[in-house]
mmCIF file of C-alpha atoms in Angstrom:
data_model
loop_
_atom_site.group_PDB
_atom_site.id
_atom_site.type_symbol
_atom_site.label_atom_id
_atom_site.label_comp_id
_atom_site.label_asym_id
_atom_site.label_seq_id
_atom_site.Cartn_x
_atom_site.Cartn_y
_atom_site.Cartn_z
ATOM 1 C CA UNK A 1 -9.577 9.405 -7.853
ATOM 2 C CA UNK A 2 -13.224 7.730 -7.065
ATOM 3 C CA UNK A 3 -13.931 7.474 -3.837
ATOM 4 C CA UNK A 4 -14.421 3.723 -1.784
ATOM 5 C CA UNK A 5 -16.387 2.964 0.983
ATOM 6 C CA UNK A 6 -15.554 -0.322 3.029
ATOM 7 C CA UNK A 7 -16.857 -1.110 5.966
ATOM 8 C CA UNK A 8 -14.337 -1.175 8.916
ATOM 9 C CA UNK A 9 -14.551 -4.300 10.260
ATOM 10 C CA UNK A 10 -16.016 -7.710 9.460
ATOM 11 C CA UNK A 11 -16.006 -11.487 10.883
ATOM 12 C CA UNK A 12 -16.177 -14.738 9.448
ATOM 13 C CA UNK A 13 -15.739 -18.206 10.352
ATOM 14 C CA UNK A 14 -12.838 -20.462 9.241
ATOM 15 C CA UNK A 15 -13.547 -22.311 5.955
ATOM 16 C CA UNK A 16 -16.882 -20.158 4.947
ATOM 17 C CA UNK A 17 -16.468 -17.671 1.813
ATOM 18 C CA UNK A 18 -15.523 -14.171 3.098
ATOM 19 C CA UNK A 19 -17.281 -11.698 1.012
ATOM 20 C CA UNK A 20 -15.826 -8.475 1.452
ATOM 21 C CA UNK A 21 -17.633 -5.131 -0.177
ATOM 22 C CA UNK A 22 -16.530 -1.904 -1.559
ATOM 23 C CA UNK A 23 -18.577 0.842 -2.805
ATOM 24 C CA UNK A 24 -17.096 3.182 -5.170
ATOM 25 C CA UNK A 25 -20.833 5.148 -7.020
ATOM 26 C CA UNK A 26 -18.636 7.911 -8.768
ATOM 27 C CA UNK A 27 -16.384 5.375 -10.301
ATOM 28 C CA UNK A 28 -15.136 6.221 -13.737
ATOM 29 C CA UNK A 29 -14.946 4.396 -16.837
ATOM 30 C CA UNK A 30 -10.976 4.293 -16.938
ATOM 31 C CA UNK A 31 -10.659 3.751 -13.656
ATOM 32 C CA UNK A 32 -10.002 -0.088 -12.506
ATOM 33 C CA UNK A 33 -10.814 -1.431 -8.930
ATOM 34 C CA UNK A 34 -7.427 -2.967 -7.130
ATOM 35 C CA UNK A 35 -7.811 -4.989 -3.933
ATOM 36 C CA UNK A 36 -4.823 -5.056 -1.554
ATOM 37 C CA UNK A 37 -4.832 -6.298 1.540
ATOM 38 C CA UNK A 38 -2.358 -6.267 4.876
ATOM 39 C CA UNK A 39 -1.402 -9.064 7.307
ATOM 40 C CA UNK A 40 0.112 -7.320 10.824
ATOM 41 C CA UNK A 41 3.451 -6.348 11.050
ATOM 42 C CA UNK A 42 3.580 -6.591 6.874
ATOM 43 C CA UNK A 43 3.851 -4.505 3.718
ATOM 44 C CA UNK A 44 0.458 -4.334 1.632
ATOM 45 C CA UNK A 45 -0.112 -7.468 -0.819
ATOM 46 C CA UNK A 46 -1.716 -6.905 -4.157
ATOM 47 C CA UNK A 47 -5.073 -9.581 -4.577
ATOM 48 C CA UNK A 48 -6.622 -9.200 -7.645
ATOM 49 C CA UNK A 49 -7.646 -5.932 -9.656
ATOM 50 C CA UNK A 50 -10.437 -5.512 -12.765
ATOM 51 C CA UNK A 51 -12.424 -2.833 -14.700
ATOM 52 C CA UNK A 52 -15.502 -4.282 -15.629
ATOM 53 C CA UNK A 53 -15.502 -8.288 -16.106
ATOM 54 C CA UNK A 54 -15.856 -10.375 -12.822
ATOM 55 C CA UNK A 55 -11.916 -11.556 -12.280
ATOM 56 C CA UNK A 56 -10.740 -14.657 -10.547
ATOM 57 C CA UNK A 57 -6.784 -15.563 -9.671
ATOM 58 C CA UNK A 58 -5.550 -18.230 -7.353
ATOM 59 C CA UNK A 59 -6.228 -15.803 -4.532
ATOM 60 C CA UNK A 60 -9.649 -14.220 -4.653
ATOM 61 C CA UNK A 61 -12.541 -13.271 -7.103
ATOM 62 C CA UNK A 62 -13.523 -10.008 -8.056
ATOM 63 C CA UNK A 63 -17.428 -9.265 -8.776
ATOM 64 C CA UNK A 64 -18.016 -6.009 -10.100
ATOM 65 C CA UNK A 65 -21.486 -5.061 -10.751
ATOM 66 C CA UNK A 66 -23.020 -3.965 -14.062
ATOM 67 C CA UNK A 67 -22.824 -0.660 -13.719
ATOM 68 C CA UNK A 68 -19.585 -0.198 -11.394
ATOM 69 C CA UNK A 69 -20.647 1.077 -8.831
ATOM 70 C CA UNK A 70 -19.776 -1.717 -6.405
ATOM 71 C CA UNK A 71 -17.499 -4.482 -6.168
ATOM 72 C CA UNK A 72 -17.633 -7.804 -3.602
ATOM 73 C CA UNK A 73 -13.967 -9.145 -3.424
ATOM 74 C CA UNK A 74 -14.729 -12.792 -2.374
ATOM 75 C CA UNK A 75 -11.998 -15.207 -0.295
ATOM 76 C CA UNK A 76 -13.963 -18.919 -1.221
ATOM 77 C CA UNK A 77 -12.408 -20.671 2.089
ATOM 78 C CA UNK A 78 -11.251 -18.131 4.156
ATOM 79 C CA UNK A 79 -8.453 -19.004 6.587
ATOM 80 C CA UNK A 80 -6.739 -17.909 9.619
ATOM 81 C CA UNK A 81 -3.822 -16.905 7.855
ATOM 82 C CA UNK A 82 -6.719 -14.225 5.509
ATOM 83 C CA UNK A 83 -6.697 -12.232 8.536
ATOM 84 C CA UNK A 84 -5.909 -8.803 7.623
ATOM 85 C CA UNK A 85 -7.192 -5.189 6.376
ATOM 86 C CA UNK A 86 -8.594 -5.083 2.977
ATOM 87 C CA UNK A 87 -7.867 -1.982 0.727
ATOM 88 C CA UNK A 88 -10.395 -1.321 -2.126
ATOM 89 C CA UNK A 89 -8.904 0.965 -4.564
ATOM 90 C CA UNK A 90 -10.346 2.953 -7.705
ATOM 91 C CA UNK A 91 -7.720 4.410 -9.765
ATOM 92 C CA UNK A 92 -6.646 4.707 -13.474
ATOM 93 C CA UNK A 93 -3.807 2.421 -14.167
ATOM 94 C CA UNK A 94 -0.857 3.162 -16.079
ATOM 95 C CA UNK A 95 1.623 5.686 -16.939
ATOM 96 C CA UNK A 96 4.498 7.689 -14.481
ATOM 97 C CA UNK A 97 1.538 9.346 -12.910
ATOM 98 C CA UNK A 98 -0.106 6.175 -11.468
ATOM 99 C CA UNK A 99 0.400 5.448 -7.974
ATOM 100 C CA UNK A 100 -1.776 3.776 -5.114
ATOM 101 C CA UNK A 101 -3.877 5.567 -2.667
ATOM 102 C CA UNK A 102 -5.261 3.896 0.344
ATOM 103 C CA UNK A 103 -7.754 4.429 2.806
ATOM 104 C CA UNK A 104 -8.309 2.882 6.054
ATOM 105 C CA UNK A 105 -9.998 -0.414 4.832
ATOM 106 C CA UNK A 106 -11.798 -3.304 6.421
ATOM 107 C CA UNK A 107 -10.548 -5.158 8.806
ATOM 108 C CA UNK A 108 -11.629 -8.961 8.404
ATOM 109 C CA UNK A 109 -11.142 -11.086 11.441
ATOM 110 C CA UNK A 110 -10.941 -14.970 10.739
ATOM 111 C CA UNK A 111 -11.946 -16.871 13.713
ATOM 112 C CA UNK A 112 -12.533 -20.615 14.573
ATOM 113 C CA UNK B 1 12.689 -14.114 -6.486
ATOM 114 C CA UNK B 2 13.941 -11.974 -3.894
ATOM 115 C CA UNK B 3 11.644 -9.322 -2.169
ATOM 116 C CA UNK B 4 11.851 -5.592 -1.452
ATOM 117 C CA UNK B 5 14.433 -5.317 1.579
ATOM 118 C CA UNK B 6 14.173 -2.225 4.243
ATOM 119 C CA UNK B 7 16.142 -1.691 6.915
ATOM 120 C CA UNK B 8 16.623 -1.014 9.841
ATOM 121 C CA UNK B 9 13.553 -2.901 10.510
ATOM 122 C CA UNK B 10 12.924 -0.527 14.456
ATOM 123 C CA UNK B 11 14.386 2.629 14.961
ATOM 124 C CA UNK B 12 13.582 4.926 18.301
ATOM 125 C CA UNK B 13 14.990 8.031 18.347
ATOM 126 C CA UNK B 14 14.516 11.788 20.069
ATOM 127 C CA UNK B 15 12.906 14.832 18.589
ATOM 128 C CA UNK B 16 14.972 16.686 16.438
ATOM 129 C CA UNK B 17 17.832 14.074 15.515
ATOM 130 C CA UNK B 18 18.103 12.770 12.440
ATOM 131 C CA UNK B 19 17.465 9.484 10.870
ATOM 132 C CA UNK B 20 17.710 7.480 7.808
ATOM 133 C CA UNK B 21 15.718 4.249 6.103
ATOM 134 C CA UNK B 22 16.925 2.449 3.047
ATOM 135 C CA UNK B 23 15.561 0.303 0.592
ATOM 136 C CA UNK B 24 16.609 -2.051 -1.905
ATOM 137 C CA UNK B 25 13.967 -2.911 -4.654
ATOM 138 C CA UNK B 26 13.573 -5.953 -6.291
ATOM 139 C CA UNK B 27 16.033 -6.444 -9.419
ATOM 140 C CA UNK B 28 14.628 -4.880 -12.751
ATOM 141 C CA UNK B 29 12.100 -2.640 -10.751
ATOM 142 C CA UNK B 30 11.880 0.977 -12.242
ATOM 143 C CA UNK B 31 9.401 2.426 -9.985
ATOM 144 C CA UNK B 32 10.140 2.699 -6.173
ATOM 145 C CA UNK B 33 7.439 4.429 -3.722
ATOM 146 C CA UNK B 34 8.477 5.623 -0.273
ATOM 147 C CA UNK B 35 4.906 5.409 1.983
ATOM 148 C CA UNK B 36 4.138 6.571 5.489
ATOM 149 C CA UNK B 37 1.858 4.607 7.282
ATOM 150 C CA UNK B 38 0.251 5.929 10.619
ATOM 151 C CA UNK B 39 -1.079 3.399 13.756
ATOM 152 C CA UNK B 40 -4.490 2.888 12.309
ATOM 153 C CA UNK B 41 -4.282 4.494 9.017
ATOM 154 C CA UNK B 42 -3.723 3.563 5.504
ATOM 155 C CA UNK B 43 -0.221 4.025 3.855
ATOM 156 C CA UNK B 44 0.349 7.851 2.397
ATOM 157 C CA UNK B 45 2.218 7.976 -0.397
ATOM 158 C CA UNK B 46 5.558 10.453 0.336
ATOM 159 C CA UNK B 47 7.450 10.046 -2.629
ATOM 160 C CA UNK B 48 7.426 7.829 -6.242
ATOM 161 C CA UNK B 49 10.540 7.717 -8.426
ATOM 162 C CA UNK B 50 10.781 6.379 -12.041
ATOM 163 C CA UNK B 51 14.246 5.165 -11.927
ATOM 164 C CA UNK B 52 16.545 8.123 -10.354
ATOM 165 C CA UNK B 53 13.974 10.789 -11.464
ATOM 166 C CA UNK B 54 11.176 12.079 -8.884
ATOM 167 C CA UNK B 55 8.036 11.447 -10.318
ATOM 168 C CA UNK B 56 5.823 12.808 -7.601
ATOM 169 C CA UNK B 57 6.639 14.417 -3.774
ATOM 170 C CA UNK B 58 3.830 16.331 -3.753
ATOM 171 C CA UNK B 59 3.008 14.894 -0.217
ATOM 172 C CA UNK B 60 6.775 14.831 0.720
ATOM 173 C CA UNK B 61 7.509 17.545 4.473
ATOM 174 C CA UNK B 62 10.315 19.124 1.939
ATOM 175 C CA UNK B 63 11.591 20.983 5.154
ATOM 176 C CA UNK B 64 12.448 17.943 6.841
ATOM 177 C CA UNK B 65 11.779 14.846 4.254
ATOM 178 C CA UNK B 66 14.252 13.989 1.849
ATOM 179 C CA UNK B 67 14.885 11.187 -0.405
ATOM 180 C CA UNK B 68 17.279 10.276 -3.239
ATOM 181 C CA UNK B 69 17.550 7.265 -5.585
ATOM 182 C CA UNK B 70 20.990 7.247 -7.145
ATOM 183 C CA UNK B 71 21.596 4.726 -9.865
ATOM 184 C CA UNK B 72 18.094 4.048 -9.594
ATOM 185 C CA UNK B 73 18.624 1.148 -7.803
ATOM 186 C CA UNK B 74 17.959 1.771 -4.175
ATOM 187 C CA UNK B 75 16.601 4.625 -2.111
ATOM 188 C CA UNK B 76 17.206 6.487 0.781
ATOM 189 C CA UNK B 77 14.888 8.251 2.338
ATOM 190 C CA UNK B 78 15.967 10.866 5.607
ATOM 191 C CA UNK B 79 14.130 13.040 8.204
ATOM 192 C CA UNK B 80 15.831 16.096 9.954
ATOM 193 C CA UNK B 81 14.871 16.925 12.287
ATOM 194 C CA UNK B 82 12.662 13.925 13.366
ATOM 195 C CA UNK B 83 9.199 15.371 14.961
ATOM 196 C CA UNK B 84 6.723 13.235 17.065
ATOM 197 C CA UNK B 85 4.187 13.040 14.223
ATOM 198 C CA UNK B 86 6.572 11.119 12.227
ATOM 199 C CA UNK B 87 6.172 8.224 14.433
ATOM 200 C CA UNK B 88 5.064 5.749 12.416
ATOM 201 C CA UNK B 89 5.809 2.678 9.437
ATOM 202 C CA UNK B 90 7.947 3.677 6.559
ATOM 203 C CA UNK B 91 7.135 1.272 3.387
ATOM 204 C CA UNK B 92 8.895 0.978 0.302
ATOM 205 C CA UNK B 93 7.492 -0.794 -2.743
ATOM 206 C CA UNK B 94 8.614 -1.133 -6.656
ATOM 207 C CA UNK B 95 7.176 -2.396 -9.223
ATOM 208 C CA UNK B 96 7.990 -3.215 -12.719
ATOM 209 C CA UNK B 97 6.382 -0.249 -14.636
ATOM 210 C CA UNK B 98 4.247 2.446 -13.544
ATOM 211 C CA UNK B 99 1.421 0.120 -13.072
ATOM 212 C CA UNK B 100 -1.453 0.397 -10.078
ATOM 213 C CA UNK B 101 -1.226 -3.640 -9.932
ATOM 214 C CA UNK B 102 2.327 -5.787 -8.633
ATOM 215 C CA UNK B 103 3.498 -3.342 -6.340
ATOM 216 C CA UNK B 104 5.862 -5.466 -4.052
ATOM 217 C CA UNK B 105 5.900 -3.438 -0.305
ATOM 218 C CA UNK B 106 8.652 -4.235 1.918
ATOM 219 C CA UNK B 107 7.851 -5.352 5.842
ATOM 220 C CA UNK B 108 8.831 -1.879 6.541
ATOM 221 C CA UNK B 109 10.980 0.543 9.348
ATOM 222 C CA UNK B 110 8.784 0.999 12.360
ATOM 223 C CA UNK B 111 10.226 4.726 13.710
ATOM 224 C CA UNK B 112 9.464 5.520 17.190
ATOM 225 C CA UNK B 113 9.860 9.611 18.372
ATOM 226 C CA UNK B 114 10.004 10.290 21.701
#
């Protein structure tokens, strides 16, 4: 699996667009980028995912740069309720063998 | 729809007793994935089944991890003896297919060692 870096924590201010990055430079071309995140005291939720076109859902968007090697997940009006850590994943998707590894994310803090 | 139900929801217990989780996936949902998650870490993946069959346990303790999935419905998953390390959140999540996106997690089993 590619690697991701995220940084490990970030702020932002309620109602402003949270834009949170993830570099993953040794991406491959099968390989899609998931975003997952968790509130406290919850199982991960699954965002949004994509492999090379920018990806929008009722959620989040996805912007993944031309040549992979970076992706911005963006929350337009981030709440109080969108605090949480924020998995970027790189993995190939599909068949038995597919299964989700995470690492220790970023934690964005919503605040007033 | 309903979601992914775990129970017990706490569970404290002393070294070297034994202890059990269960899950119940959504209806429909073939694939069912025991995690461990660790204060401050992401979840690890113990354990992935494709209906009763073991896909991968290559990070499942095998001496003192075990976990079955009869009918393919829900899962078990056991630790004996129970070491200090193993403090921690147990997650369970299915999804439809073998597919990196929809994984529904449960709110998880919170085991305490001591």
């Amino acid at each position: 699996d590619a690697k991701t870096t995220q940084p490990t924590s970030m702020d932002c201010a309620e109602g402003r667009a949270a834009n949170l990055p993830c570099n993953h430079s040794t991406i491959s071309g099968n390989e899609y980028v998931y975003w997952y995140r968790q509130i406290h005291s919850q199982g991960p939720q699954y965002i949004i995912h994509g492999l090379k076109n920018n990806e929008t859902n009722e959620m989040a968007s996805l912007i993944i740069t031309e040549d992979r090697k970076s992706s911005t997940l963006i929350l337009p009006h981030a709440t109080l309720r969108d605090t949480a850590v924020y998995y970027c994943i790189v993995r190939v998707d599909g068949g038995t063998a597919s299964k989700l590894t995470f690492g220790t994310g970023t934690r964005l803090q919503v605040t007033l | 729809e309903a979601g992914v139900a775990q129970s017990p929801r706490y569970k404290i217990i002393e070294k070297r007793q034994s202890v059990a989780f269960w899950c119940n996936p959504i209806s429909g949902h073939a694939t069912l994935y025991w995690y461990q998650q660790i204060l401050g870490q992401g979840p690890k993946l113990l354990i992935q089944f494709q209906n009763n069959g073991v896909v991968d346990d290559s990070q499942l303790p095998k001496d003192r991890f075990s976990a079955e999935r009869l009918k393919g419905v829900d899962s078990t998953l056991k630790i004996q003896p129970a070491k200090l390390e193993d403090s921690a959140v147990y997650l369970c999540a299915s999804s439809l297919r073998a597919a990196n996106y929809g994984y529904t997690f449960g709110s998880g089993t919170r085991l305490t060692v001591v």
